[in-house]
Coordinates of C-alpha atoms in Angstrom, one line a residue:
X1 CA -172.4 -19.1 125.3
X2 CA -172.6 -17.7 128.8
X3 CA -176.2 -18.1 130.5
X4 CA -178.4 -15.2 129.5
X5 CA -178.7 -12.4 133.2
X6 CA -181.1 -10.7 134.6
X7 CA -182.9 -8.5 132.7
X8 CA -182.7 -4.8 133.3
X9 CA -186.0 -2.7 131.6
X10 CA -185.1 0.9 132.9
X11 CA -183.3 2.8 129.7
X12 CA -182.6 6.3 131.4
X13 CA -182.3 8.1 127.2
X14 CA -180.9 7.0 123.6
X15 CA -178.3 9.4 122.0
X16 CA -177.4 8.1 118.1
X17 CA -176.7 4.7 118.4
X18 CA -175.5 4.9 122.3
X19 CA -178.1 3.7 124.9
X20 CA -177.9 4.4 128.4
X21 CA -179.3 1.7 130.9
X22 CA -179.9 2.5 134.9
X23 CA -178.1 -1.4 136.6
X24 CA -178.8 -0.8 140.6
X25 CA -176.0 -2.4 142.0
X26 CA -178.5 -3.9 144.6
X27 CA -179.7 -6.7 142.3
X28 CA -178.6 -10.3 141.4
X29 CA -176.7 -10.8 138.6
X30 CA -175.3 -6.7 138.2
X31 CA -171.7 -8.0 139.5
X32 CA -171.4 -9.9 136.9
X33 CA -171.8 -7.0 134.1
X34 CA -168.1 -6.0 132.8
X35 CA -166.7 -3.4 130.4
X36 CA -166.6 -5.1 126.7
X37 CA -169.1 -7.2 127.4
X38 CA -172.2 -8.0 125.1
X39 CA -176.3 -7.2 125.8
X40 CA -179.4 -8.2 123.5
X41 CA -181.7 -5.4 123.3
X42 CA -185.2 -6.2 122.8
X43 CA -188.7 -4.7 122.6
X44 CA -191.3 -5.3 124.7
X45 CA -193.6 -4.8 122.0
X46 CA -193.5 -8.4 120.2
X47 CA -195.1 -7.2 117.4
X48 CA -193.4 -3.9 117.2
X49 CA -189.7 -5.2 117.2
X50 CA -189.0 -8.9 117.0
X51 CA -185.4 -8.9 116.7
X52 CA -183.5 -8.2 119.1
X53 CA -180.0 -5.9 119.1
X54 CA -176.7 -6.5 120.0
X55 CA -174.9 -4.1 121.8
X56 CA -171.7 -3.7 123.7
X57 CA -170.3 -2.1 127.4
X58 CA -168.6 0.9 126.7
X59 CA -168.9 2.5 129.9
X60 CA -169.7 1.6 133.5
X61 CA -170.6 4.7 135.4
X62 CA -172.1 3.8 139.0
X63 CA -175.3 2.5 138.5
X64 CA -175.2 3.8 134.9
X65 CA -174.7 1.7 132.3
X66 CA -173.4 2.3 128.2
X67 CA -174.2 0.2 125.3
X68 CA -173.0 1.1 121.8
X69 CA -175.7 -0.6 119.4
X70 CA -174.1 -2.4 116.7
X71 CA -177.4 -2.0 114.1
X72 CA -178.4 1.2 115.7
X73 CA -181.0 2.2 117.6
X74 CA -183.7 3.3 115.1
X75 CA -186.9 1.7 116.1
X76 CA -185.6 1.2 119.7
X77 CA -187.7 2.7 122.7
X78 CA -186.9 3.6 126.3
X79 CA -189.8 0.9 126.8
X80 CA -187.0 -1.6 126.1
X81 CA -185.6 -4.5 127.7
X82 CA -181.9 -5.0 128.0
X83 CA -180.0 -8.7 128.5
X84 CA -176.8 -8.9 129.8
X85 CA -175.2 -12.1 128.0
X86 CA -172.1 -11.6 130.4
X87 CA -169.5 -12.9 127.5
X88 CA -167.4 -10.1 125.3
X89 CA -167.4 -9.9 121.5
X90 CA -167.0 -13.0 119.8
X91 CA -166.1 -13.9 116.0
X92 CA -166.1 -17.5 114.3
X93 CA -162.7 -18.9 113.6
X94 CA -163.1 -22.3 111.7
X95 CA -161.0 -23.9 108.9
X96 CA -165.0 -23.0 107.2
X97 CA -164.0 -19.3 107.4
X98 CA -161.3 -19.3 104.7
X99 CA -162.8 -18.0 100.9
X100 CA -165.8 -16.3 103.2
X101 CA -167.4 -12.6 103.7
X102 CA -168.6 -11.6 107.3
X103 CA -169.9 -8.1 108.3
X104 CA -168.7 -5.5 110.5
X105 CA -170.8 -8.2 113.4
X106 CA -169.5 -11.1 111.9
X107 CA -172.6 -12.4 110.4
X108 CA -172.0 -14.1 106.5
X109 CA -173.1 -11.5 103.6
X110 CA -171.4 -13.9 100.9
X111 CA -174.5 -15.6 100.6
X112 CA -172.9 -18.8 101.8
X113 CA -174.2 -20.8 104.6
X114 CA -174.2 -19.6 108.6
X115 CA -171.4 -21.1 110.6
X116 CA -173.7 -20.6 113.7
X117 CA -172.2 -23.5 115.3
X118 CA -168.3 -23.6 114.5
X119 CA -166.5 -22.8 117.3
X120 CA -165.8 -19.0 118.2
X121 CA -163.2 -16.5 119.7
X122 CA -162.8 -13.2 122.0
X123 CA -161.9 -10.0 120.0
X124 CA -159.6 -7.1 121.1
X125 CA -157.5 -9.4 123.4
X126 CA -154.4 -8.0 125.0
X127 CA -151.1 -7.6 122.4
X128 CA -148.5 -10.4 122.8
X129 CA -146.1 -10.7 125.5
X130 CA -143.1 -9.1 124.0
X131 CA -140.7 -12.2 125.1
X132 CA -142.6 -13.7 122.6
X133 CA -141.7 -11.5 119.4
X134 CA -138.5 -12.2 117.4
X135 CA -136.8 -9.5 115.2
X136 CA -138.0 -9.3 111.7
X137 CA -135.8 -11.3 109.4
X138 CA -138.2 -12.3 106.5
X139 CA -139.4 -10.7 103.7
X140 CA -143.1 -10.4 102.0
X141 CA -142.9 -11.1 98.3
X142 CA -145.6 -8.5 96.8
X143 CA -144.3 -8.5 93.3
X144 CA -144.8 -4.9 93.4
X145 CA -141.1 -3.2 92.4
X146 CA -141.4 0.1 94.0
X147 CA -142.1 -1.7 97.6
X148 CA -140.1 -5.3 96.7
X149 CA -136.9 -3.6 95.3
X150 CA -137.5 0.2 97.2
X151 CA -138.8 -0.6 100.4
X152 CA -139.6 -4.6 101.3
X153 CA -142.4 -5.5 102.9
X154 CA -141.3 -7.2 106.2
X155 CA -142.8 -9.8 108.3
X156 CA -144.4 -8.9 111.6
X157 CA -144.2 -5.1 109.9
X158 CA -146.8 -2.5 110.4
X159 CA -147.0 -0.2 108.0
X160 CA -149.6 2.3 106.1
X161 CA -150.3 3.5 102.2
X162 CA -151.1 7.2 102.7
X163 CA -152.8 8.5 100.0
X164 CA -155.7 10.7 99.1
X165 CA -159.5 10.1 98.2
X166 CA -159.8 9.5 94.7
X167 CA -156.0 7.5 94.7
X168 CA -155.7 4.1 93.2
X169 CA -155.2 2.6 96.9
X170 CA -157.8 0.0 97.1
X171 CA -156.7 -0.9 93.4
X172 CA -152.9 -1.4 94.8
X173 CA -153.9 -3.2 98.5
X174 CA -156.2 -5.6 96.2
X175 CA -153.0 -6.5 93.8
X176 CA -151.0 -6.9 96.9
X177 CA -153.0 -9.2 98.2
X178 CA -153.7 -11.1 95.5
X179 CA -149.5 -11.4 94.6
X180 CA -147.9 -11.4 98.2
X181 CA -146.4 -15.0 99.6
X182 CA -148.5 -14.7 102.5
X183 CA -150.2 -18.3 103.8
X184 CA -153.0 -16.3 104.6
X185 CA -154.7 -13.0 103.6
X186 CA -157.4 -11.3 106.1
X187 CA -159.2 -8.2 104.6
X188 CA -160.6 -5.9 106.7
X189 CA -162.9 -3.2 105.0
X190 CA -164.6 -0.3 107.0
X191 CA -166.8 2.1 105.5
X192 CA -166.7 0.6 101.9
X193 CA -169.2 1.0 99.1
X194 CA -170.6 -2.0 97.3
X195 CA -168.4 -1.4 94.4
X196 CA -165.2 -1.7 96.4
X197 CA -166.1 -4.5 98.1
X198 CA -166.9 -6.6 95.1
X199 CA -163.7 -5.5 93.3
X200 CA -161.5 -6.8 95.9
X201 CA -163.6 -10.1 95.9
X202 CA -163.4 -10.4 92.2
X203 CA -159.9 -9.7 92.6
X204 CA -159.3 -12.0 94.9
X205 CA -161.3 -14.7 93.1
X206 CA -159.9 -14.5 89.8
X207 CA -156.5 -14.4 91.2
X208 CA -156.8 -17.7 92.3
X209 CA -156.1 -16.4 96.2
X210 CA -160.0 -16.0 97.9
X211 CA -159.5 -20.3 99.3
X212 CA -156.7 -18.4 101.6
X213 CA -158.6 -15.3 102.2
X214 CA -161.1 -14.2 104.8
X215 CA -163.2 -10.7 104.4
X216 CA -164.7 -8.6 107.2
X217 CA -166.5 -6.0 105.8
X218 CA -168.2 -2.8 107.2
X219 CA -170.2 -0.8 103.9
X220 CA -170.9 2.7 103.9
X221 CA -174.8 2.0 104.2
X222 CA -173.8 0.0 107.2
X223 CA -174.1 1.1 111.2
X224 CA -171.2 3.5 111.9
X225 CA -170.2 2.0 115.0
X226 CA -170.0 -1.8 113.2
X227 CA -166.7 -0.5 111.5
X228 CA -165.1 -0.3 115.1
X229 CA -165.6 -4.2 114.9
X230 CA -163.9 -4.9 111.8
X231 CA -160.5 -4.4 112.7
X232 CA -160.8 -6.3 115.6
X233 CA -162.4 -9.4 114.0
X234 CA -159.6 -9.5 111.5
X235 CA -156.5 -8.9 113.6
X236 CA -158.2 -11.7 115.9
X237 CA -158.3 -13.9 113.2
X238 CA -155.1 -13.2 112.0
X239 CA -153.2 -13.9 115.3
X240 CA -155.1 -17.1 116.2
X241 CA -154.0 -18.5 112.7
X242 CA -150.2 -17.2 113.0
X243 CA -150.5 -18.6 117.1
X244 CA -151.8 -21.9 116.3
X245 CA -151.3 -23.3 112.7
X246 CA -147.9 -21.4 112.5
X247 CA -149.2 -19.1 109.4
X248 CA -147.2 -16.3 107.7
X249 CA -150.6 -13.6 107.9
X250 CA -151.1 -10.4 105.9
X251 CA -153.8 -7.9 107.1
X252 CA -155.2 -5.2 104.9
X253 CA -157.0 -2.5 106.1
X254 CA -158.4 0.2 104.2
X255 CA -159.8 3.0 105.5
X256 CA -158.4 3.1 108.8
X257 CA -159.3 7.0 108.6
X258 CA -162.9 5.7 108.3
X259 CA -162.0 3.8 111.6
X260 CA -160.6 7.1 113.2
X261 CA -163.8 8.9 112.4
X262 CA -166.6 6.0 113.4
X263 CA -164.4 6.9 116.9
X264 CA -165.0 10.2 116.8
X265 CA -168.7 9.7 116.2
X266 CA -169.0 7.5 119.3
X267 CA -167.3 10.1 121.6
X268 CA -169.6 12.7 120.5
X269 CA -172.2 10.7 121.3
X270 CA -170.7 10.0 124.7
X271 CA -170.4 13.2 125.1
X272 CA -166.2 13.0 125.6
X273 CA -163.9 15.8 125.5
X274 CA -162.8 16.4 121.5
X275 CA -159.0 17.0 120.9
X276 CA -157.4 18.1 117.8
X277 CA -160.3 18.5 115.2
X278 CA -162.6 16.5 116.9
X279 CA -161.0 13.7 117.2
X280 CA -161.2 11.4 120.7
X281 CA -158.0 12.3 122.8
X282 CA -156.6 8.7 123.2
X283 CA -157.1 8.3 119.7
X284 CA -153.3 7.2 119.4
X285 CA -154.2 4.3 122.0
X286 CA -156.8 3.3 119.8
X287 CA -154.5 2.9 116.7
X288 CA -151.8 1.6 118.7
X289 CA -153.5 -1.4 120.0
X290 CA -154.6 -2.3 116.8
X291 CA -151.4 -2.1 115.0
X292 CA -149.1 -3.7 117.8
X293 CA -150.5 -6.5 116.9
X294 CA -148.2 -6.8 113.9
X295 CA -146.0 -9.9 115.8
X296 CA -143.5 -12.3 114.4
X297 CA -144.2 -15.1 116.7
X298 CA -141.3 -17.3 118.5
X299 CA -142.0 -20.7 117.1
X300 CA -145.0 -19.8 115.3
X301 CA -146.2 -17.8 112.7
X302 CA -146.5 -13.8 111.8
X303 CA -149.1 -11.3 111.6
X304 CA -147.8 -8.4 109.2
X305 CA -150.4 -5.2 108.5
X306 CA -150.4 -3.1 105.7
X307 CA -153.9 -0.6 106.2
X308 CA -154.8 2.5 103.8
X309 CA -155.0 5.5 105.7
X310 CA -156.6 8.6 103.9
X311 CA -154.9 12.2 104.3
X312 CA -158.0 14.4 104.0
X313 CA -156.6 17.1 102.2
X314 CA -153.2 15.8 101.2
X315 CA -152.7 16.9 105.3
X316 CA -149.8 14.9 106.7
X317 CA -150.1 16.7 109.6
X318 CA -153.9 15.7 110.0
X319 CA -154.5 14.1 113.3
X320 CA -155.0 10.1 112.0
X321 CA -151.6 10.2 109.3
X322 CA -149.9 12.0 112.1
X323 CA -150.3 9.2 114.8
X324 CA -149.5 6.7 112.8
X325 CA -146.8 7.8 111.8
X326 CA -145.8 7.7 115.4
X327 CA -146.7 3.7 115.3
X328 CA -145.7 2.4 112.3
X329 CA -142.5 1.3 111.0
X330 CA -142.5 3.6 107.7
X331 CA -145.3 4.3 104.9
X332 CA -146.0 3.8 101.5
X333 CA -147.1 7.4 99.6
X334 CA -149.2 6.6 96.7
X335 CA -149.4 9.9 94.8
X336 CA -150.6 10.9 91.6
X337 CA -151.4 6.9 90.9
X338 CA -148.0 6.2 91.5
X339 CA -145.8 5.1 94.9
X340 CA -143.5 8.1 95.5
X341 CA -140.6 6.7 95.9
X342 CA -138.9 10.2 98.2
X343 CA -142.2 10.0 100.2
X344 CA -142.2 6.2 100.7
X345 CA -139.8 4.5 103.4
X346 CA -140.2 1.2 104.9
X347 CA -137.7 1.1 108.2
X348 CA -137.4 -2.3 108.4
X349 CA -135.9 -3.1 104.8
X350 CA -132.6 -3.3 106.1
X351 CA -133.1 -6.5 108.2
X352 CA -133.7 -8.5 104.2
X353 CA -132.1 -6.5 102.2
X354 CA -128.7 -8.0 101.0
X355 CA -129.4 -11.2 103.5
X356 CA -132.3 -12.6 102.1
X357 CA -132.4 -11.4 98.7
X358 CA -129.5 -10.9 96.2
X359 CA -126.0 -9.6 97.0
X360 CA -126.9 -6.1 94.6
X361 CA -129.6 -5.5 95.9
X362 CA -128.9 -2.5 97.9
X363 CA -126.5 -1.0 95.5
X364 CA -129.3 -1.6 92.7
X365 CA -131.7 0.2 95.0
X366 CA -129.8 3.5 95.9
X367 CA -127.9 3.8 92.0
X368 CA -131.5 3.8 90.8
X369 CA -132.7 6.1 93.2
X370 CA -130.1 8.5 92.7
X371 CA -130.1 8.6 88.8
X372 CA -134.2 9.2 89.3
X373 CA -133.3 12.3 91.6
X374 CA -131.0 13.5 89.0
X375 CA -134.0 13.4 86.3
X376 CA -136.4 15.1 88.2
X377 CA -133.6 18.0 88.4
X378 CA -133.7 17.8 84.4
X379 CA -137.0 18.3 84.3
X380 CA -136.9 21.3 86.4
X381 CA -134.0 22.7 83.8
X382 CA -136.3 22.1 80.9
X383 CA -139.4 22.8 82.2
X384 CA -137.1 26.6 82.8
X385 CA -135.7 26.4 79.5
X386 CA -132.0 26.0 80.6
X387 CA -130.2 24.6 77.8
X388 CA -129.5 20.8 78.3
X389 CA -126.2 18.8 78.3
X390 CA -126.2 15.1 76.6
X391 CA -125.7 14.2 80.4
X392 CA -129.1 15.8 81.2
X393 CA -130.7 14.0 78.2
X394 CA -129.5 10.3 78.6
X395 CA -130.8 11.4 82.5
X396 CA -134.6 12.5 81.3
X397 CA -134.4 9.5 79.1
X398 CA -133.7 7.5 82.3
X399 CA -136.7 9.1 84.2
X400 CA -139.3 7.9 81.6
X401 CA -137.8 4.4 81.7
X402 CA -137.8 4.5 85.4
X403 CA -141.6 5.7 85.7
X404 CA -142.6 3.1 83.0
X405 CA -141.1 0.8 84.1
X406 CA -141.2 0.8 87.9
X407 CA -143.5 3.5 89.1
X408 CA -146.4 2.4 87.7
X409 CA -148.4 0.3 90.5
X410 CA -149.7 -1.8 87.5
X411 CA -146.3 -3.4 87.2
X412 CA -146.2 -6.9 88.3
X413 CA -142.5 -8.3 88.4
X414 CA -140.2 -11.2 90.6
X415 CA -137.9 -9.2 92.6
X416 CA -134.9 -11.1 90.6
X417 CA -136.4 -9.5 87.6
X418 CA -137.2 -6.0 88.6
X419 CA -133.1 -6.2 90.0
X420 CA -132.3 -7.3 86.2
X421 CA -134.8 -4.8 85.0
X422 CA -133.0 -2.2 87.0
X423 CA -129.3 -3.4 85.5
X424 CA -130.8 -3.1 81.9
X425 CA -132.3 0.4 82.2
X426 CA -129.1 1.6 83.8
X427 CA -127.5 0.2 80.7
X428 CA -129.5 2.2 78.1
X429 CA -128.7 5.2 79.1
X430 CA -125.2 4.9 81.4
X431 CA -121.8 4.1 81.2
X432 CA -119.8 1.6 83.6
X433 CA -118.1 4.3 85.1
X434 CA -120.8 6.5 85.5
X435 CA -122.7 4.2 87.7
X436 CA -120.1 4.9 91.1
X437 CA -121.4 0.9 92.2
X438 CA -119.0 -1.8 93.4
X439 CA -116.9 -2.9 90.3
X440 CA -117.9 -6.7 91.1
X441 CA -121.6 -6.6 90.9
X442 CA -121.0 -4.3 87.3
X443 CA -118.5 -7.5 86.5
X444 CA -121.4 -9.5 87.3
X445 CA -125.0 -7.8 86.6
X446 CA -124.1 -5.2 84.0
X447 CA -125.6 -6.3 80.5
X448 CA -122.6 -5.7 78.5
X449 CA -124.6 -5.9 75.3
X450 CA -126.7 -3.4 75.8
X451 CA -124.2 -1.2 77.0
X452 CA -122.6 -1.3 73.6
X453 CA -125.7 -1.0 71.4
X454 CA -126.5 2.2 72.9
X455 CA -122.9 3.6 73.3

């Protein structure tokens, strides 16, 4: 840690948890003051406030200084003093870290023991020199079949589960995390209640994944602006352990609508120019650096993201969905508890599938698909009372199997056997020639059997 600078005692006013410090540019030590840096805010009054706060630069104005205080300013006084520390945001990065909780400042809330002195790392660094990415070429094993068989998860992807309050979403990024063939997991929680953040631990835990597994967490009951720090501290993680030890990373983030919104709360309180609804007007550079840092490395590891971002309103066309959308490489809808398979697309599926998993997999993937289409169009002729062919019928049939058996985000299944899954439904309710696939994989996959038992 940098040497502690002058101190500076002339707070000009306090607005929420912003506090604005007067630095004359005449004295020793204000040159050395950058944006991103870190102050300790202290009282004057020992007895009145003895610990100090930790704040951060967020605008250099003249002589006019900007901290954001991380455990807000309630308590604090213009009567204050403020120290410069002259070194930017830091978080611990140990092999001590892995199976551990941190807050949104990086301080332990497992209950374990402080890693005070294990060595540390800068935050928000710059995104990797793009000589240095290679294309995606590997896949992320989730065991979840509507994103393993319908859209794979690909290495170095960035990619977001939109859904709606009340969804299943931290349900399905916990089951992820605890099934996916990542080396490591880092979870990044921001503006969670208590109960969420102990079901993803005890998921985590009784999966047998939390030794591989670090948690930053920012609660509801929590600072606002402490959930600008979470990403940050686990995307920083992330890349020093796919940089240095060469390990395949996953990220979760969830709500990174919650992250959108603790930025709007700051500009207000910096008094910035709103855009559209409120929101900060580089709010699309904000999300951007985060998710670019989604990197297959050349000669190292990867860092792949996969956040929750909340539509409120079902909106799609609300500001935060809509600029990701712009960033990322496709989306996961969750709907009605399940992961729409029309609204979901991952962009990046077609650099594994067919040349890292098996040789039907695509034609597996589309045949479903289409026979799912075709039920939905049943439904609507029953639902109208149009009278049904035997066609229509084996095709409804189909669409409960296909639900049942694949839609539901409860299903846990080895991509081999959610493609053999797939074979067997087509089986109970189709004929060879009805299936319009390459006459080599039905030579191959088709469960003849079946086929006959239900003819």
């Amino acid at each position: 840690m940098s040497q502690l600078l002058i101190r500076y005692s002339r707070i000009l006013e306090i607005v929420g948890d912003i506090v604005k410090v007067h630095v004359p540019s005449a004295e020793a030590g204000a040159s050395q003051i950058s944006f991103g840096d870190l102050a300790l805010i202290e009282s004057k009054d020992e007895l009145q406030d003895v610990l100090p706060r930790l704040a951060q630069i967020i605008l250099l104005d003249g002589e006019e200084v900007s901290l954001q205080v991380f455990s807000g300013t309630k308590g604090l006084s213009t009567h204050s003093v403020v120290r410069f520390l002259g070194r930017p945001m830091e978080v611990t990065f140990s092999p001590n870290i892995l199976g551990r909780a941190f807050s949104g400042t990086g301080h332990p809330i497992d209950g374990g023991p402080a890693l005070t002195e294990e060595p540390k790392i800068e935050i928000d660094g710059p995104t990797v020199n793009p000589s240095r990415r290679i294309l995606a070429s590997r896949m992320i094993r989730t065991d979840v079949p509507m994103i393993d068989v319908f859209n794979c998860l690909v290495e170095s992807q960035k990619i977001p589960i939109f859904s709606v309050a009340g969804e299943p979403y931290n349900q399905l990024l916990a089951r992820i995390g605890a099934q996916a063939d990542a080396d490591i997991v880092v979870f990044g929680g921001i503006g969670l209640i208590f109960d969420d953040y102990h079901f993803f631990r005890r998921t985590f835990e009784e999966a047998g994944v939390a030794a591989r597994t670090v948690m930053f967490v920012h609660q509801g009951s929590d600072p606002t602006v402490e959930a600008l720090l979470v990403p940050d501290m686990a995307l920083a993680v992330a890349e020093r352990y796919a940089v240095s030890e060469g390990k395949r990373v996953l990220v979760l983030l969830t709500d990174m609508t919650a992250y959108a919104d603790a930025l709007k709360e700051v500009g207000i309180s910096m008094e910035h120019v709103p855009s559209n609804r409120g929101y900060i007007g580089d709010l699309y550079s904000q999300l951007a650096r985060r998710y670019e840092k989604a990197c297959d490395y050349k000669g190292a590891g990867s860092v792949t993201i996969l956040s929750v971002t909340t539509m409120p309103g079902d909106d799609v066309t609300h500001p935060v969905p809509d600029n990701t959308g712009y960033i990322t490489e496709g989306q996961f809808y969750l709907h009605n508890g399940v992961i729409d398979p029309f609204g979901s697309l991952s962009r990046l599926k077609q650099h594994v599938i067919g040349k890292v998993t098996r040789e039907d997999h695509s034609q597996i993937m589309n045949t479903l698909i289409r026979f799912y289409a075709a039920s939905q169009d049943a439904e609507q002729k029953q639902a109208m009372s149009f009278e049904l062919s035997e066609y229509d019928e084996r095709v409804l049939k189909f669409g409960r199997l296909f639900h049942q058996r694949f839609m539901d985000i409860h299903v846990s299944l080895p991509l081999e056997a959610a493609l053999d899954l797939g074979w067997q439904t087509l089986a109970e309710c189709f004929r060879e020639e009805e299936l319009l696939m390459k006459q080599s994989l039905i030579d191959k996959y088709f469960p003849r059997q079946t086929a006959t038992e239900n003819a």
